[in-house]
Amino acid sequence: MFSAAARVFLVSVAGVQGWGSGGSFLARRPVLNPEDLIATVTTGDDPNAHLPDAHPGTQEVIDRLHRMATEQVDLNRDGILDRHELVDFAVVLRDGEREKYTAEEMARWDRNGDSLVELSELHGNLDSKTMTPELQAALAIVEEKFRGVDFDQDGGLNRDELHVFLHPELHTDALQLEAEQQFAQLDTNEDGGVDLRELGSAYSGEAEFDDAYTAHELEIHDHNKDGKLDIHELEELVEGHKYVEHMVGQMITLLDQNKDGRVTMKEFGADHRLLLAAEAIEDWLYSSAGRDEL
């Protein structure tokens, strides 16, 4: 694994922690455990110990969430939010966050204003003669990513190429390279899989990502339940779509009172505590679209 300095360089330059840009359409945050919420509802325990309390402005948030659901999610206007509509909306939000991030990074790295980001611009003020071996290895990863998405081989990344550089999950070859790089860094015991400890090392130094969060990530993507992620499972984690589907599924489980696999508008607003506890709703509120709406 890289030192803290090398990790900072990788993340600041290229978002090399792949699931930071792909695994969720936003930077992930610790959230209320949906399984705990489901248990309190189904067993009859008092959910107030788990659910967020109302606060000033809650009703305004709920009203605007209803408007969002009606105007932006329920596209066929049948009064029902089905899984496909919710997943499609989550994807739209994630795409919007990607576009915003790419625009910010283009402005940040294109120092000469030629609408291209060159390797020298990514290197910044780094001096190869004084770099540590770890930092040189980190730079080699960035350069490999750069060459992989410089599709016209002109030595610079235009806006579309930079978009793939920052969001490799959008391109098959870039996604495969990203997963391979991640796997090589995380599989420290070289047993052909990334276990819980190794996956947790990707979040070292980030206190908000605790062991329970990492275990949840592993559970979602560990299809053969062997306790570790092979290269294909890790690639799926980096790609992020299964995470979105899982997040939406948890939201439906929380809000779907009659258990028909869909959420009616009545169910959507039946209990503001469940609504605000749903991770899909939380992510929408933290997105630029949600901030603009609110």
PDB file of C-alpha atoms in Angstrom:
ATOM      1  CA  MET A   1       0.000   0.000   0.000  1.00  0.00           C
ATOM      2  CA  PHE A   2       1.055   3.585  -0.580  1.00  0.00           C
ATOM      3  CA  SER A   3       2.120   6.035   2.070  1.00  0.00           C
ATOM      4  CA  ALA A   4      -0.220   8.822   3.104  1.00  0.00           C
ATOM      5  CA  ALA A   5       1.577  11.295   0.833  1.00  0.00           C
ATOM      6  CA  ALA A   6       1.299   8.999  -2.181  1.00  0.00           C
ATOM      7  CA  ARG A   7      -2.394   8.311  -1.456  1.00  0.00           C
ATOM      8  CA  VAL A   8      -3.099  12.038  -1.244  1.00  0.00           C
ATOM      9  CA  PHE A   9      -1.425  12.525  -4.621  1.00  0.00           C
ATOM     10  CA  LEU A  10      -3.383   9.692  -6.240  1.00  0.00           C
ATOM     11  CA  VAL A  11      -6.730  10.892  -4.948  1.00  0.00           C
ATOM     12  CA  SER A  12      -6.115  14.583  -5.597  1.00  0.00           C
ATOM     13  CA  VAL A  13      -4.892  14.041  -9.134  1.00  0.00           C
ATOM     14  CA  ALA A  14      -6.986  11.212 -10.456  1.00  0.00           C
ATOM     15  CA  GLY A  15      -9.538  10.016  -7.976  1.00  0.00           C
ATOM     16  CA  VAL A  16      -7.625   6.753  -8.006  1.00  0.00           C
ATOM     17  CA  GLN A  17      -9.744   5.341  -5.191  1.00  0.00           C
ATOM     18  CA  GLY A  18     -12.087   4.143  -7.915  1.00  0.00           C
ATOM     19  CA  TRP A  19     -15.204   3.675  -5.859  1.00  0.00           C
ATOM     20  CA  GLY A  20     -14.974   7.271  -4.726  1.00  0.00           C
ATOM     21  CA  SER A  21     -16.292   8.309  -8.108  1.00  0.00           C
ATOM     22  CA  GLY A  22     -17.946   5.171  -9.334  1.00  0.00           C
ATOM     23  CA  GLY A  23     -19.259   3.224  -6.358  1.00  0.00           C
ATOM     24  CA  SER A  24     -21.603   5.958  -5.407  1.00  0.00           C
ATOM     25  CA  PHE A  25     -22.753   9.014  -7.345  1.00  0.00           C
ATOM     26  CA  LEU A  26     -21.655  11.060  -4.350  1.00  0.00           C
ATOM     27  CA  ALA A  27     -18.821  10.835  -1.876  1.00  0.00           C
ATOM     28  CA  ARG A  28     -20.158   8.274   0.529  1.00  0.00           C
ATOM     29  CA  ARG A  29     -21.081   9.128   4.086  1.00  0.00           C
ATOM     30  CA  PRO A  30     -21.962   6.922   7.046  1.00  0.00           C
ATOM     31  CA  VAL A  31     -25.732   6.561   7.162  1.00  0.00           C
ATOM     32  CA  LEU A  32     -28.348   5.045   9.396  1.00  0.00           C
ATOM     33  CA  ASN A  33     -28.283   1.277   8.966  1.00  0.00           C
ATOM     34  CA  PRO A  34     -31.434   0.371   6.965  1.00  0.00           C
ATOM     35  CA  GLU A  35     -31.441  -3.155   8.396  1.00  0.00           C
ATOM     36  CA  ASP A  36     -31.806  -1.712  11.898  1.00  0.00           C
ATOM     37  CA  LEU A  37     -34.730   0.389  10.733  1.00  0.00           C
ATOM     38  CA  ILE A  38     -36.431  -2.549   9.060  1.00  0.00           C
ATOM     39  CA  ALA A  39     -36.028  -4.648  12.213  1.00  0.00           C
ATOM     40  CA  THR A  40     -37.648  -2.034  14.435  1.00  0.00           C
ATOM     41  CA  VAL A  41     -40.598  -1.649  12.073  1.00  0.00           C
ATOM     42  CA  THR A  42     -41.242  -5.376  11.642  1.00  0.00           C
ATOM     43  CA  THR A  43     -40.790  -6.342  15.318  1.00  0.00           C
ATOM     44  CA  GLY A  44     -42.883  -3.501  16.678  1.00  0.00           C
ATOM     45  CA  ASP A  45     -40.000  -1.985  18.638  1.00  0.00           C
ATOM     46  CA  ASP A  46     -40.008   1.734  19.114  1.00  0.00           C
ATOM     47  CA  PRO A  47     -38.411   3.117  15.930  1.00  0.00           C
ATOM     48  CA  ASN A  48     -37.797   6.475  17.541  1.00  0.00           C
ATOM     49  CA  ALA A  49     -34.479   5.221  18.871  1.00  0.00           C
ATOM     50  CA  HIS A  50     -33.237   4.782  15.313  1.00  0.00           C
ATOM     51  CA  LEU A  51     -35.059   7.345  13.221  1.00  0.00           C
ATOM     52  CA  PRO A  52     -34.115  11.002  12.873  1.00  0.00           C
ATOM     53  CA  ASP A  53     -36.196  13.449  14.850  1.00  0.00           C
ATOM     54  CA  ALA A  54     -38.186  16.168  13.159  1.00  0.00           C
ATOM     55  CA  HIS A  55     -36.469  19.526  13.081  1.00  0.00           C
ATOM     56  CA  PRO A  56     -37.415  22.999  11.940  1.00  0.00           C
ATOM     57  CA  GLY A  57     -37.930  22.921   8.194  1.00  0.00           C
ATOM     58  CA  THR A  58     -38.670  19.178   8.034  1.00  0.00           C
ATOM     59  CA  GLN A  59     -42.104  19.655   6.475  1.00  0.00           C
ATOM     60  CA  GLU A  60     -40.666  21.976   3.847  1.00  0.00           C
ATOM     61  CA  VAL A  61     -38.093  19.318   2.956  1.00  0.00           C
ATOM     62  CA  ILE A  62     -40.826  16.657   2.751  1.00  0.00           C
ATOM     63  CA  ASP A  63     -42.987  18.871   0.530  1.00  0.00           C
ATOM     64  CA  ARG A  64     -40.105  19.472  -1.851  1.00  0.00           C
ATOM     65  CA  LEU A  65     -39.188  15.796  -1.891  1.00  0.00           C
ATOM     66  CA  HIS A  66     -42.782  15.072  -2.923  1.00  0.00           C
ATOM     67  CA  ARG A  67     -42.496  17.581  -5.740  1.00  0.00           C
ATOM     68  CA  MET A  68     -39.217  16.031  -6.812  1.00  0.00           C
ATOM     69  CA  ALA A  69     -40.752  12.550  -6.811  1.00  0.00           C
ATOM     70  CA  THR A  70     -43.772  13.702  -8.808  1.00  0.00           C
ATOM     71  CA  GLU A  71     -41.909  15.794 -11.381  1.00  0.00           C
ATOM     72  CA  GLN A  72     -38.570  14.012 -11.775  1.00  0.00           C
ATOM     73  CA  VAL A  73     -38.995  10.373 -10.737  1.00  0.00           C
ATOM     74  CA  ASP A  74     -42.551   9.319 -11.582  1.00  0.00           C
ATOM     75  CA  LEU A  75     -42.135   9.966 -15.288  1.00  0.00           C
ATOM     76  CA  ASN A  76     -45.219   7.991 -16.383  1.00  0.00           C
ATOM     77  CA  ARG A  77     -47.340   9.928 -13.864  1.00  0.00           C
ATOM     78  CA  ASP A  78     -49.053   6.830 -12.442  1.00  0.00           C
ATOM     79  CA  GLY A  79     -48.513   7.858  -8.824  1.00  0.00           C
ATOM     80  CA  ILE A  80     -46.131   4.958  -8.239  1.00  0.00           C
ATOM     81  CA  LEU A  81     -42.361   4.989  -7.898  1.00  0.00           C
ATOM     82  CA  ASP A  82     -41.139   1.643  -9.192  1.00  0.00           C
ATOM     83  CA  ARG A  83     -37.622   0.255  -8.998  1.00  0.00           C
ATOM     84  CA  HIS A  84     -36.751   1.183 -12.589  1.00  0.00           C
ATOM     85  CA  GLU A  85     -37.808   4.805 -12.141  1.00  0.00           C
ATOM     86  CA  LEU A  86     -35.859   5.128  -8.906  1.00  0.00           C
ATOM     87  CA  VAL A  87     -32.715   3.546 -10.346  1.00  0.00           C
ATOM     88  CA  ASP A  88     -32.935   5.696 -13.484  1.00  0.00           C
ATOM     89  CA  PHE A  89     -33.277   8.825 -11.347  1.00  0.00           C
ATOM     90  CA  ALA A  90     -30.295   7.804  -9.208  1.00  0.00           C
ATOM     91  CA  VAL A  91     -28.250   7.328 -12.384  1.00  0.00           C
ATOM     92  CA  VAL A  92     -29.279  10.774 -13.625  1.00  0.00           C
ATOM     93  CA  LEU A  93     -28.152  12.290 -10.324  1.00  0.00           C
ATOM     94  CA  ARG A  94     -24.853  10.438 -10.479  1.00  0.00           C
ATOM     95  CA  ASP A  95     -24.270  11.581 -14.054  1.00  0.00           C
ATOM     96  CA  GLY A  96     -24.922  15.167 -13.014  1.00  0.00           C
ATOM     97  CA  GLU A  97     -22.373  14.916 -10.212  1.00  0.00           C
ATOM     98  CA  ARG A  98     -19.837  13.442 -12.621  1.00  0.00           C
ATOM     99  CA  GLU A  99     -20.288  16.304 -15.088  1.00  0.00           C
ATOM    100  CA  LYS A 100     -19.904  18.878 -12.344  1.00  0.00           C
ATOM    101  CA  TYR A 101     -16.735  17.236 -11.022  1.00  0.00           C
ATOM    102  CA  THR A 102     -15.169  16.968 -14.485  1.00  0.00           C
ATOM    103  CA  ALA A 103     -15.800  20.648 -15.161  1.00  0.00           C
ATOM    104  CA  GLU A 104     -14.187  21.570 -11.837  1.00  0.00           C
ATOM    105  CA  GLU A 105     -11.138  19.411 -12.491  1.00  0.00           C
ATOM    106  CA  MET A 106     -10.699  20.703 -16.055  1.00  0.00           C
ATOM    107  CA  ALA A 107     -10.611  24.226 -14.670  1.00  0.00           C
ATOM    108  CA  ARG A 108      -8.197  23.127 -11.948  1.00  0.00           C
ATOM    109  CA  TRP A 109      -5.657  21.259 -14.082  1.00  0.00           C
ATOM    110  CA  ASP A 110      -5.770  23.058 -17.457  1.00  0.00           C
ATOM    111  CA  ARG A 111      -3.233  25.652 -16.402  1.00  0.00           C
ATOM    112  CA  ASN A 112      -2.469  27.007 -19.873  1.00  0.00           C
ATOM    113  CA  GLY A 113      -6.109  27.288 -20.919  1.00  0.00           C
ATOM    114  CA  ASP A 114      -5.855  25.197 -24.103  1.00  0.00           C
ATOM    115  CA  SER A 115      -8.787  22.920 -23.150  1.00  0.00           C
ATOM    116  CA  LEU A 116      -6.397  19.989 -22.751  1.00  0.00           C
ATOM    117  CA  VAL A 117      -4.942  18.502 -19.579  1.00  0.00           C
ATOM    118  CA  GLU A 118      -1.382  17.321 -20.150  1.00  0.00           C
ATOM    119  CA  LEU A 119       0.713  15.066 -17.943  1.00  0.00           C
ATOM    120  CA  SER A 120       2.976  17.948 -17.071  1.00  0.00           C
ATOM    121  CA  GLU A 121      -0.058  19.814 -15.745  1.00  0.00           C
ATOM    122  CA  LEU A 122      -1.035  16.830 -13.615  1.00  0.00           C
ATOM    123  CA  HIS A 123       2.513  16.574 -12.291  1.00  0.00           C
ATOM    124  CA  GLY A 124       2.368  20.164 -11.143  1.00  0.00           C
ATOM    125  CA  ASN A 125       5.461  21.105  -9.175  1.00  0.00           C
ATOM    126  CA  LEU A 126       6.609  17.550  -8.511  1.00  0.00           C
ATOM    127  CA  ASP A 127      10.341  17.045  -8.998  1.00  0.00           C
ATOM    128  CA  SER A 128      11.105  13.514 -10.182  1.00  0.00           C
ATOM    129  CA  LYS A 129      14.632  13.794  -8.813  1.00  0.00           C
ATOM    130  CA  THR A 130      13.444  14.245  -5.240  1.00  0.00           C
ATOM    131  CA  MET A 131      10.363  12.013  -5.257  1.00  0.00           C
ATOM    132  CA  THR A 132      10.243   8.994  -2.969  1.00  0.00           C
ATOM    133  CA  PRO A 133       9.890   5.550  -4.578  1.00  0.00           C
ATOM    134  CA  GLU A 134       6.301   5.357  -3.337  1.00  0.00           C
ATOM    135  CA  LEU A 135       5.408   8.664  -4.920  1.00  0.00           C
ATOM    136  CA  GLN A 136       7.091   7.581  -8.143  1.00  0.00           C
ATOM    137  CA  ALA A 137       4.967   4.421  -8.104  1.00  0.00           C
ATOM    138  CA  ALA A 138       1.847   6.522  -7.535  1.00  0.00           C
ATOM    139  CA  LEU A 139       2.825   8.748 -10.442  1.00  0.00           C
ATOM    140  CA  ALA A 140       3.288   5.662 -12.628  1.00  0.00           C
ATOM    141  CA  ILE A 141      -0.309   4.652 -11.896  1.00  0.00           C
ATOM    142  CA  VAL A 142      -1.562   8.095 -12.912  1.00  0.00           C
ATOM    143  CA  GLU A 143       0.508   7.982 -16.106  1.00  0.00           C
ATOM    144  CA  GLU A 144      -0.856   4.538 -16.991  1.00  0.00           C
ATOM    145  CA  LYS A 145      -4.401   5.794 -16.488  1.00  0.00           C
ATOM    146  CA  PHE A 146      -3.577   8.876 -18.568  1.00  0.00           C
ATOM    147  CA  ARG A 147      -2.229   6.865 -21.508  1.00  0.00           C
ATOM    148  CA  GLY A 148      -5.200   4.526 -21.332  1.00  0.00           C
ATOM    149  CA  VAL A 149      -7.746   7.293 -21.887  1.00  0.00           C
ATOM    150  CA  ASP A 150      -5.746   9.511 -24.263  1.00  0.00           C
ATOM    151  CA  PHE A 151      -7.682   7.955 -27.116  1.00  0.00           C
ATOM    152  CA  ASP A 152      -6.374  10.248 -29.864  1.00  0.00           C
ATOM    153  CA  GLN A 153      -2.808   9.912 -28.547  1.00  0.00           C
ATOM    154  CA  ASP A 154      -2.141  13.653 -28.763  1.00  0.00           C
ATOM    155  CA  GLY A 155      -0.525  13.846 -25.333  1.00  0.00           C
ATOM    156  CA  GLY A 156      -3.400  15.737 -23.739  1.00  0.00           C
ATOM    157  CA  LEU A 157      -6.821  14.893 -22.365  1.00  0.00           C
ATOM    158  CA  ASN A 158      -9.711  16.793 -23.874  1.00  0.00           C
ATOM    159  CA  ARG A 159     -12.918  17.184 -21.925  1.00  0.00           C
ATOM    160  CA  ASP A 160     -14.345  13.779 -22.909  1.00  0.00           C
ATOM    161  CA  GLU A 161     -11.072  11.975 -22.226  1.00  0.00           C
ATOM    162  CA  LEU A 162     -10.698  13.701 -18.858  1.00  0.00           C
ATOM    163  CA  HIS A 163     -14.256  12.632 -18.035  1.00  0.00           C
ATOM    164  CA  VAL A 164     -13.277   8.979 -18.504  1.00  0.00           C
ATOM    165  CA  PHE A 165      -9.997   9.540 -16.649  1.00  0.00           C
ATOM    166  CA  LEU A 166     -11.941  10.770 -13.623  1.00  0.00           C
ATOM    167  CA  HIS A 167     -14.834   8.311 -14.037  1.00  0.00           C
ATOM    168  CA  PRO A 168     -13.348   5.098 -15.438  1.00  0.00           C
ATOM    169  CA  GLU A 169     -16.572   3.204 -14.779  1.00  0.00           C
ATOM    170  CA  LEU A 170     -17.966   4.868 -17.923  1.00  0.00           C
ATOM    171  CA  HIS A 171     -15.617   3.051 -20.305  1.00  0.00           C
ATOM    172  CA  THR A 172     -15.024  -0.702 -20.481  1.00  0.00           C
ATOM    173  CA  ASP A 173     -11.249  -0.604 -20.942  1.00  0.00           C
ATOM    174  CA  ALA A 174     -10.752   2.190 -18.407  1.00  0.00           C
ATOM    175  CA  LEU A 175     -12.892   0.342 -15.871  1.00  0.00           C
ATOM    176  CA  GLN A 176     -10.866  -2.837 -16.336  1.00  0.00           C
ATOM    177  CA  LEU A 177      -7.582  -0.965 -15.851  1.00  0.00           C
ATOM    178  CA  GLU A 178      -8.944   0.814 -12.785  1.00  0.00           C
ATOM    179  CA  ALA A 179     -10.025  -2.478 -11.222  1.00  0.00           C
ATOM    180  CA  GLU A 180      -6.667  -4.076 -11.989  1.00  0.00           C
ATOM    181  CA  GLN A 181      -4.793  -1.172 -10.392  1.00  0.00           C
ATOM    182  CA  GLN A 182      -7.045  -1.245  -7.330  1.00  0.00           C
ATOM    183  CA  PHE A 183      -6.720  -5.002  -7.009  1.00  0.00           C
ATOM    184  CA  ALA A 184      -2.928  -4.901  -7.230  1.00  0.00           C
ATOM    185  CA  GLN A 185      -2.802  -2.330  -4.428  1.00  0.00           C
ATOM    186  CA  LEU A 186      -5.370  -3.946  -2.128  1.00  0.00           C
ATOM    187  CA  ASP A 187      -4.496  -7.639  -2.399  1.00  0.00           C
ATOM    188  CA  THR A 188      -1.464  -7.276  -0.168  1.00  0.00           C
ATOM    189  CA  ASN A 189      -1.172 -10.971   0.706  1.00  0.00           C
ATOM    190  CA  GLU A 190      -1.495 -11.879  -2.991  1.00  0.00           C
ATOM    191  CA  ASP A 191      -4.023 -14.650  -2.375  1.00  0.00           C
ATOM    192  CA  GLY A 192      -6.186 -13.640  -5.319  1.00  0.00           C
ATOM    193  CA  GLY A 193      -8.845 -11.845  -3.298  1.00  0.00           C
ATOM    194  CA  VAL A 194      -9.467  -8.631  -1.361  1.00  0.00           C
ATOM    195  CA  ASP A 195     -10.676  -9.504   2.134  1.00  0.00           C
ATOM    196  CA  LEU A 196     -12.330  -7.283   4.722  1.00  0.00           C
ATOM    197  CA  ARG A 197      -9.059  -6.055   6.203  1.00  0.00           C
ATOM    198  CA  GLU A 198      -7.588  -5.267   2.793  1.00  0.00           C
ATOM    199  CA  LEU A 199     -10.749  -3.516   1.617  1.00  0.00           C
ATOM    200  CA  GLY A 200     -10.792  -1.505   4.831  1.00  0.00           C
ATOM    201  CA  SER A 201      -7.250  -0.332   4.131  1.00  0.00           C
ATOM    202  CA  ALA A 202      -8.615   1.631   1.171  1.00  0.00           C
ATOM    203  CA  TYR A 203     -10.403   3.848   3.674  1.00  0.00           C
ATOM    204  CA  SER A 204      -7.581   4.113   6.201  1.00  0.00           C
ATOM    205  CA  GLY A 205      -7.377   7.585   7.653  1.00  0.00           C
ATOM    206  CA  GLU A 206     -11.035   8.269   6.812  1.00  0.00           C
ATOM    207  CA  ALA A 207     -12.766   7.937  10.166  1.00  0.00           C
ATOM    208  CA  GLU A 208     -16.280   8.154   8.740  1.00  0.00           C
ATOM    209  CA  PHE A 209     -15.841   4.807   6.965  1.00  0.00           C
ATOM    210  CA  ASP A 210     -15.889   2.296   9.822  1.00  0.00           C
ATOM    211  CA  ASP A 211     -15.633  -1.493   9.867  1.00  0.00           C
ATOM    212  CA  ALA A 212     -19.394  -1.912   9.538  1.00  0.00           C
ATOM    213  CA  TYR A 213     -19.419   0.210   6.404  1.00  0.00           C
ATOM    214  CA  THR A 214     -16.617  -1.821   4.830  1.00  0.00           C
ATOM    215  CA  ALA A 215     -18.308  -5.100   5.784  1.00  0.00           C
ATOM    216  CA  HIS A 216     -21.492  -3.864   4.112  1.00  0.00           C
ATOM    217  CA  GLU A 217     -19.566  -3.071   0.927  1.00  0.00           C
ATOM    218  CA  LEU A 218     -18.021  -6.527   0.953  1.00  0.00           C
ATOM    219  CA  GLU A 219     -21.373  -8.214   1.501  1.00  0.00           C
ATOM    220  CA  ILE A 220     -23.001  -6.411  -1.427  1.00  0.00           C
ATOM    221  CA  HIS A 221     -20.347  -7.465  -3.940  1.00  0.00           C
ATOM    222  CA  ASP A 222     -19.140 -10.822  -2.602  1.00  0.00           C
ATOM    223  CA  HIS A 223     -21.356 -13.005  -4.793  1.00  0.00           C
ATOM    224  CA  ASN A 224     -19.797 -16.372  -3.936  1.00  0.00           C
ATOM    225  CA  LYS A 225     -19.693 -15.505  -0.208  1.00  0.00           C
ATOM    226  CA  ASP A 226     -16.075 -16.548   0.244  1.00  0.00           C
ATOM    227  CA  GLY A 227     -15.329 -13.475   2.354  1.00  0.00           C
ATOM    228  CA  LYS A 228     -13.286 -11.646  -0.252  1.00  0.00           C
ATOM    229  CA  LEU A 229     -13.600  -9.932  -3.613  1.00  0.00           C
ATOM    230  CA  ASP A 230     -12.028 -11.397  -6.725  1.00  0.00           C
ATOM    231  CA  ILE A 231     -11.014  -9.108  -9.583  1.00  0.00           C
ATOM    232  CA  HIS A 232     -14.466  -9.293 -11.205  1.00  0.00           C
ATOM    233  CA  GLU A 233     -16.292  -8.511  -7.962  1.00  0.00           C
ATOM    234  CA  LEU A 234     -13.954  -5.611  -7.278  1.00  0.00           C
ATOM    235  CA  GLU A 235     -14.555  -4.325 -10.801  1.00  0.00           C
ATOM    236  CA  GLU A 236     -18.289  -4.384 -10.076  1.00  0.00           C
ATOM    237  CA  LEU A 237     -17.661  -2.392  -6.894  1.00  0.00           C
ATOM    238  CA  VAL A 238     -15.675   0.198  -8.853  1.00  0.00           C
ATOM    239  CA  GLU A 239     -18.379   0.354 -11.531  1.00  0.00           C
ATOM    240  CA  GLY A 240     -20.946   1.162  -8.856  1.00  0.00           C
ATOM    241  CA  HIS A 241     -24.259   0.246 -10.493  1.00  0.00           C
ATOM    242  CA  LYS A 242     -24.971  -2.621  -8.110  1.00  0.00           C
ATOM    243  CA  TYR A 243     -24.462  -0.224  -5.226  1.00  0.00           C
ATOM    244  CA  VAL A 244     -27.089   2.100  -6.699  1.00  0.00           C
ATOM    245  CA  GLU A 245     -29.517  -0.798  -7.169  1.00  0.00           C
ATOM    246  CA  HIS A 246     -28.882  -1.950  -3.606  1.00  0.00           C
ATOM    247  CA  MET A 247     -29.431   1.551  -2.247  1.00  0.00           C
ATOM    248  CA  VAL A 248     -32.725   1.877  -4.124  1.00  0.00           C
ATOM    249  CA  GLY A 249     -33.787  -1.573  -2.944  1.00  0.00           C
ATOM    250  CA  GLN A 250     -33.229  -0.533   0.665  1.00  0.00           C
ATOM    251  CA  MET A 251     -35.291   2.588   0.109  1.00  0.00           C
ATOM    252  CA  ILE A 252     -38.169   0.527  -1.295  1.00  0.00           C
ATOM    253  CA  THR A 253     -37.961  -1.907   1.635  1.00  0.00           C
ATOM    254  CA  LEU A 254     -38.185   0.978   4.075  1.00  0.00           C
ATOM    255  CA  LEU A 255     -41.087   2.798   2.438  1.00  0.00           C
ATOM    256  CA  ASP A 256     -43.129   0.013   0.773  1.00  0.00           C
ATOM    257  CA  GLN A 257     -45.825  -0.601   3.386  1.00  0.00           C
ATOM    258  CA  ASN A 258     -47.876  -3.154   1.447  1.00  0.00           C
ATOM    259  CA  LYS A 259     -44.756  -4.988   0.216  1.00  0.00           C
ATOM    260  CA  ASP A 260     -45.715  -4.999  -3.464  1.00  0.00           C
ATOM    261  CA  GLY A 261     -42.225  -3.931  -4.545  1.00  0.00           C
ATOM    262  CA  ARG A 262     -43.271  -0.378  -5.380  1.00  0.00           C
ATOM    263  CA  VAL A 263     -43.667   2.890  -3.519  1.00  0.00           C
ATOM    264  CA  THR A 264     -46.875   4.858  -3.936  1.00  0.00           C
ATOM    265  CA  MET A 265     -46.894   8.577  -3.339  1.00  0.00           C
ATOM    266  CA  LYS A 266     -48.922   7.911  -0.187  1.00  0.00           C
ATOM    267  CA  GLU A 267     -46.255   5.494   1.070  1.00  0.00           C
ATOM    268  CA  PHE A 268     -43.547   7.939   0.060  1.00  0.00           C
ATOM    269  CA  GLY A 269     -44.774  10.437   2.638  1.00  0.00           C
ATOM    270  CA  ALA A 270     -46.360   8.157   5.209  1.00  0.00           C
ATOM    271  CA  ASP A 271     -43.576   8.563   7.775  1.00  0.00           C
ATOM    272  CA  HIS A 272     -41.122  11.412   7.364  1.00  0.00           C
ATOM    273  CA  ARG A 273     -38.644   9.617   9.634  1.00  0.00           C
ATOM    274  CA  LEU A 274     -38.406   6.616   7.312  1.00  0.00           C
ATOM    275  CA  LEU A 275     -38.256   8.904   4.301  1.00  0.00           C
ATOM    276  CA  LEU A 276     -35.372  10.965   5.626  1.00  0.00           C
ATOM    277  CA  ALA A 277     -33.555   7.831   6.816  1.00  0.00           C
ATOM    278  CA  ALA A 278     -33.507   6.278   3.333  1.00  0.00           C
ATOM    279  CA  GLU A 279     -29.970   6.514   1.906  1.00  0.00           C
ATOM    280  CA  ALA A 280     -31.266   7.229  -1.597  1.00  0.00           C
ATOM    281  CA  ILE A 281     -33.084  10.282  -0.249  1.00  0.00           C
ATOM    282  CA  GLU A 282     -30.063  11.354   1.779  1.00  0.00           C
ATOM    283  CA  ASP A 283     -27.847  11.138  -1.295  1.00  0.00           C
ATOM    284  CA  TRP A 284     -30.339  13.203  -3.281  1.00  0.00           C
ATOM    285  CA  LEU A 285     -30.376  15.864  -0.569  1.00  0.00           C
ATOM    286  CA  TYR A 286     -26.567  16.015  -0.649  1.00  0.00           C
ATOM    287  CA  SER A 287     -26.393  16.180  -4.451  1.00  0.00           C
ATOM    288  CA  SER A 288     -26.071  19.443  -6.339  1.00  0.00           C
ATOM    289  CA  ALA A 289     -29.556  18.838  -7.762  1.00  0.00           C
ATOM    290  CA  GLY A 290     -30.955  18.471  -4.260  1.00  0.00           C
ATOM    291  CA  ARG A 291     -29.133  21.543  -2.980  1.00  0.00           C
ATOM    292  CA  ASP A 292     -30.409  23.593  -5.894  1.00  0.00           C
ATOM    293  CA  GLU A 293     -33.950  22.334  -5.346  1.00  0.00           C
ATOM    294  CA  LEU A 294     -33.879  22.988  -1.629  1.00  0.00           C
TER     295      LEU A 294
END
